[in-house]
Structures are given as structure tokens and as C-alpha cells.
PDB file of C-alpha atoms in Angstrom:
ATOM      1  CA  MET A   1     -56.745  21.434-111.730  1.00  0.00           C
ATOM      2  CA  GLU A   2     -58.921  18.630-112.205  1.00  0.00           C
ATOM      3  CA  TRP A   3     -56.717  16.143-110.719  1.00  0.00           C
ATOM      4  CA  LYS A   4     -57.125  17.784-107.450  1.00  0.00           C
ATOM      5  CA  LEU A   5     -60.841  18.076-107.717  1.00  0.00           C
ATOM      6  CA  LEU A   6     -61.928  14.721-109.233  1.00  0.00           C
ATOM      7  CA  PRO A   7     -60.885  12.695-105.898  1.00  0.00           C
ATOM      8  CA  GLU A   8     -62.741  15.225-103.717  1.00  0.00           C
ATOM      9  CA  MET A   9     -65.648  15.105-105.993  1.00  0.00           C
ATOM     10  CA  PHE A  10     -65.640  11.414-105.536  1.00  0.00           C
ATOM     11  CA  LEU A  11     -65.466  11.512-102.082  1.00  0.00           C
ATOM     12  CA  MET A  12     -68.181  13.676-101.672  1.00  0.00           C
ATOM     13  CA  LEU A  13     -70.523  11.694-104.151  1.00  0.00           C
ATOM     14  CA  SER A  14     -69.635   8.691-101.780  1.00  0.00           C
ATOM     15  CA  VAL A  15     -71.068  10.511 -98.737  1.00  0.00           C
ATOM     16  CA  VAL A  16     -74.215  11.140-100.557  1.00  0.00           C
ATOM     17  CA  LEU A  17     -74.674   7.729-101.867  1.00  0.00           C
ATOM     18  CA  GLU A  18     -74.027   6.132 -98.553  1.00  0.00           C
ATOM     19  CA  ASN A  19     -76.621   8.586 -97.208  1.00  0.00           C
ATOM     20  CA  MET A  20     -79.267   7.738 -99.874  1.00  0.00           C
ATOM     21  CA  ALA A  21     -78.476   4.071 -99.202  1.00  0.00           C
ATOM     22  CA  PHE A  22     -79.326   4.680 -95.457  1.00  0.00           C
ATOM     23  CA  VAL A  23     -82.452   6.797 -96.333  1.00  0.00           C
ATOM     24  CA  LEU A  24     -83.736   4.238 -98.714  1.00  0.00           C
ATOM     25  CA  ALA A  25     -82.936   1.192 -96.952  1.00  0.00           C
ATOM     26  CA  ASP A  26     -86.183   0.940 -94.760  1.00  0.00           C
ATOM     27  CA  LEU A  27     -88.440   2.622 -97.659  1.00  0.00           C
ATOM     28  CA  ASP A  28     -91.929   1.012 -97.689  1.00  0.00           C
ATOM     29  CA  VAL A  29     -93.700   1.668-100.966  1.00  0.00           C
ATOM     30  CA  LYS A  30     -97.460   1.684-100.672  1.00  0.00           C
ATOM     31  CA  LYS A  31     -98.703   1.513-104.232  1.00  0.00           C
ATOM     32  CA  GLU A  32    -102.267   1.655-103.244  1.00  0.00           C
ATOM     33  CA  GLN A  33    -101.809   4.576-100.746  1.00  0.00           C
ATOM     34  CA  MET A  34     -99.902   6.153-103.744  1.00  0.00           C
ATOM     35  CA  LYS A  35    -102.586   5.527-106.192  1.00  0.00           C
ATOM     36  CA  ARG A  36    -105.357   6.976-103.599  1.00  0.00           C
ATOM     37  CA  ASN A  37    -103.207  10.232-102.883  1.00  0.00           C
ATOM     38  CA  LEU A  38    -102.759  10.885-106.816  1.00  0.00           C
ATOM     39  CA  ASN A  39    -106.834  10.248-107.303  1.00  0.00           C
ATOM     40  CA  THR A  40    -107.450  13.088-104.630  1.00  0.00           C
ATOM     41  CA  LEU A  41    -106.467  15.645-107.248  1.00  0.00           C
ATOM     42  CA  LYS A  42    -109.012  14.087-109.539  1.00  0.00           C
ATOM     43  CA  GLY A  43    -106.786  13.862-112.398  1.00  0.00           C
ATOM     44  CA  PHE A  44    -105.225  17.574-112.579  1.00  0.00           C
ATOM     45  CA  VAL A  45    -101.844  16.011-111.962  1.00  0.00           C
ATOM     46  CA  LEU A  46    -101.550  14.556-115.398  1.00  0.00           C
ATOM     47  CA  ALA A  47    -102.495  18.151-116.870  1.00  0.00           C
ATOM     48  CA  GLU A  48     -98.738  18.234-118.372  1.00  0.00           C
ATOM     49  CA  ARG A  49     -99.459  14.753-120.441  1.00  0.00           C
ATOM     50  CA  ILE A  50    -102.785  16.312-121.841  1.00  0.00           C
ATOM     51  CA  MET A  51    -100.992  19.383-122.362  1.00  0.00           C
ATOM     52  CA  PHE A  52     -98.398  17.450-124.750  1.00  0.00           C
ATOM     53  CA  ALA A  53    -100.968  15.554-126.466  1.00  0.00           C
ATOM     54  CA  LEU A  54    -102.804  18.613-127.420  1.00  0.00           C
ATOM     55  CA  SER A  55     -99.668  20.289-128.444  1.00  0.00           C
ATOM     56  CA  ASP A  56     -99.351  18.262-131.488  1.00  0.00           C
ATOM     57  CA  THR A  57    -102.540  19.735-132.922  1.00  0.00           C
ATOM     58  CA  TYR A  58    -102.659  23.029-131.271  1.00  0.00           C
ATOM     59  CA  GLY A  59     -99.033  24.296-130.502  1.00  0.00           C
ATOM     60  CA  LYS A  60     -97.591  24.302-126.932  1.00  0.00           C
ATOM     61  CA  GLN A  61     -99.000  27.762-125.837  1.00  0.00           C
ATOM     62  CA  HIS A  62    -102.278  27.250-126.962  1.00  0.00           C
ATOM     63  CA  ALA A  63    -102.669  23.766-125.642  1.00  0.00           C
ATOM     64  CA  HIS A  64    -101.210  25.095-122.298  1.00  0.00           C
ATOM     65  CA  GLU A  65    -104.002  27.946-122.259  1.00  0.00           C
ATOM     66  CA  ILE A  66    -106.474  25.229-123.125  1.00  0.00           C
ATOM     67  CA  VAL A  67    -105.558  23.133-120.224  1.00  0.00           C
ATOM     68  CA  TYR A  68    -105.115  25.985-117.652  1.00  0.00           C
ATOM     69  CA  GLU A  69    -109.036  27.101-118.490  1.00  0.00           C
ATOM     70  CA  ASN A  70    -110.123  23.672-118.076  1.00  0.00           C
ATOM     71  CA  ALA A  71    -107.946  23.145-114.869  1.00  0.00           C
ATOM     72  CA  MET A  72    -109.307  26.320-113.201  1.00  0.00           C
ATOM     73  CA  ARG A  73    -112.854  25.579-114.546  1.00  0.00           C
ATOM     74  CA  GLY A  74    -112.817  21.953-112.754  1.00  0.00           C
ATOM     75  CA  MET A  75    -111.217  23.205-109.504  1.00  0.00           C
ATOM     76  CA  GLU A  76    -114.050  26.152-109.419  1.00  0.00           C
ATOM     77  CA  LYS A  77    -116.979  23.383-110.121  1.00  0.00           C
ATOM     78  CA  ASN A  78    -115.397  20.523-108.246  1.00  0.00           C
ATOM     79  CA  LEU A  79    -115.192  18.456-111.295  1.00  0.00           C
ATOM     80  CA  SER A  80    -112.759  15.915-112.272  1.00  0.00           C
ATOM     81  CA  PHE A  81    -110.098  16.869-114.726  1.00  0.00           C
ATOM     82  CA  LYS A  82    -111.668  14.253-117.384  1.00  0.00           C
ATOM     83  CA  GLU A  83    -114.936  15.695-117.020  1.00  0.00           C
ATOM     84  CA  VAL A  84    -113.987  19.235-117.979  1.00  0.00           C
ATOM     85  CA  LEU A  85    -111.662  17.683-120.767  1.00  0.00           C
ATOM     86  CA  LEU A  86    -114.705  15.964-122.215  1.00  0.00           C
ATOM     87  CA  GLU A  87    -117.123  18.961-122.079  1.00  0.00           C
ATOM     88  CA  ASP A  88    -114.587  21.293-124.046  1.00  0.00           C
ATOM     89  CA  GLU A  89    -115.038  20.675-127.719  1.00  0.00           C
ATOM     90  CA  ARG A  90    -111.316  21.760-128.444  1.00  0.00           C
ATOM     91  CA  VAL A  91    -110.190  18.699-126.396  1.00  0.00           C
ATOM     92  CA  SER A  92    -112.857  16.216-126.902  1.00  0.00           C
ATOM     93  CA  LYS A  93    -112.579  16.577-130.864  1.00  0.00           C
ATOM     94  CA  ILE A  94    -108.803  15.464-130.461  1.00  0.00           C
ATOM     95  CA  LEU A  95    -109.257  13.362-127.554  1.00  0.00           C
ATOM     96  CA  ASP A  96    -111.918  10.981-127.032  1.00  0.00           C
ATOM     97  CA  GLU A  97    -112.906   9.167-123.802  1.00  0.00           C
ATOM     98  CA  LYS A  98    -110.478   6.156-124.455  1.00  0.00           C
ATOM     99  CA  ALA A  99    -107.365   8.285-125.209  1.00  0.00           C
ATOM    100  CA  LEU A 100    -108.055  10.603-122.155  1.00  0.00           C
ATOM    101  CA  ASP A 101    -108.427   7.442-120.197  1.00  0.00           C
ATOM    102  CA  GLU A 102    -104.940   6.116-121.429  1.00  0.00           C
ATOM    103  CA  LEU A 103    -103.070   9.481-120.960  1.00  0.00           C
ATOM    104  CA  MET A 104    -104.829   9.933-117.473  1.00  0.00           C
ATOM    105  CA  ASP A 105    -102.939   6.576-116.161  1.00  0.00           C
ATOM    106  CA  ALA A 106    -100.530   8.000-113.855  1.00  0.00           C
ATOM    107  CA  SER A 107     -98.887   4.627-113.747  1.00  0.00           C
ATOM    108  CA  THR A 108     -97.590   5.136-117.451  1.00  0.00           C
ATOM    109  CA  TYR A 109     -96.468   8.450-117.115  1.00  0.00           C
ATOM    110  CA  VAL A 110     -93.017   9.724-116.166  1.00  0.00           C
ATOM    111  CA  GLY A 111     -92.882  12.776-118.266  1.00  0.00           C
ATOM    112  CA  TYR A 112     -89.656  13.764-119.624  1.00  0.00           C
ATOM    113  CA  ALA A 113     -87.516  11.466-117.430  1.00  0.00           C
ATOM    114  CA  PRO A 114     -86.862   9.303-120.922  1.00  0.00           C
ATOM    115  CA  LYS A 115     -85.722  12.219-122.859  1.00  0.00           C
ATOM    116  CA  LEU A 116     -83.452  13.668-120.028  1.00  0.00           C
ATOM    117  CA  VAL A 117     -81.893  10.470-119.510  1.00  0.00           C
ATOM    118  CA  ASP A 118     -81.259  10.375-123.332  1.00  0.00           C
ATOM    119  CA  GLU A 119     -79.629  13.465-123.395  1.00  0.00           C
ATOM    120  CA  PHE A 120     -77.475  13.082-120.420  1.00  0.00           C
ATOM    121  CA  LEU A 121     -76.283   9.633-121.734  1.00  0.00           C
ATOM    122  CA  GLU A 122     -75.628  11.558-124.938  1.00  0.00           C
ATOM    123  CA  LYS A 123     -73.348  14.230-123.382  1.00  0.00           C
ATOM    124  CA  ILE A 124     -71.436  11.682-121.330  1.00  0.00           C
ATOM    125  CA  SER A 125     -70.623   9.453-124.295  1.00  0.00           C
ATOM    126  CA  SER A 126     -69.451  12.628-126.392  1.00  0.00           C
ATOM    127  CA  ALA A 127     -67.463  13.966-123.553  1.00  0.00           C
ATOM    128  CA  LYS A 128     -63.660  13.782-124.265  1.00  0.00           C
ATOM    129  CA  ILE A 129     -62.880  12.652-120.821  1.00  0.00           C
ATOM    130  CA  LEU A 130     -64.325   9.204-121.390  1.00  0.00           C
ATOM    131  CA  ASN A 131     -63.253   8.924-124.863  1.00  0.00           C
TER     132      ASN A 131
END
């Protein structure tokens, strides 16, 4: 069965890749505009990263609650995420202003992407079809 499916899958994949090459051919990445767009959210876009940093101390669920409370407070009071985090004693005793600045640098954060790539590569290398 797989001998029938594999060629068709590769044909479909080639069409997808061809379409992606067409879509991305004239892509113009405007880094400064991307930074401005990220900054319009006043740091809230990095809530996940802050949650992960706090979860080492508080556990994932409690860290999530802390981040959620601060995000809501910041939105309601029109404050930046950093401002509300520094005001929260639970956060400031774990993360000082320098640590927050490092964590809130969007250019250094890719989330779980490296972990997902590693897991994918592990699955591929352990698959019998490639051995």
C-alpha cells in the first residue's frame, strides 16, 4: 500500500513546495516594521516566555495564573507588561528588571520551536523506514 501512496505524497509535496517558492519569492521582510508591530502590544506578546521563566519556581499552572492576572491588569490600566510585572512581588522577587528586559526581547525568543524540531528529528532518525 505504501508503494502506491508514497509517490503521490511526494507529488503533492512538490506542488506545495512549488507554491511556497512562488509565495515567498518576492517576500520583503521589514524588520523595523515588525518591531513596531510587536511593540504595539507593549510586551504582552511575550507572556508565554515569562510564564516559562516563572514556572521553574511556581509550577506551570500557578505561573500561568500570575501571568494572566498581570496581563489583564496591564490591559485594563493601559500599562506595559513589564510595568505590571515589576509591580507584582511574586514576579519581581524571581525576575529583576534586567532579567525581564532579556526575556522580553522578542528577537531572542522562538518558543518551543527548537524542542519541536529536536523531537521531529528524533522520530525521523528512529523510524524504520529510514534505517
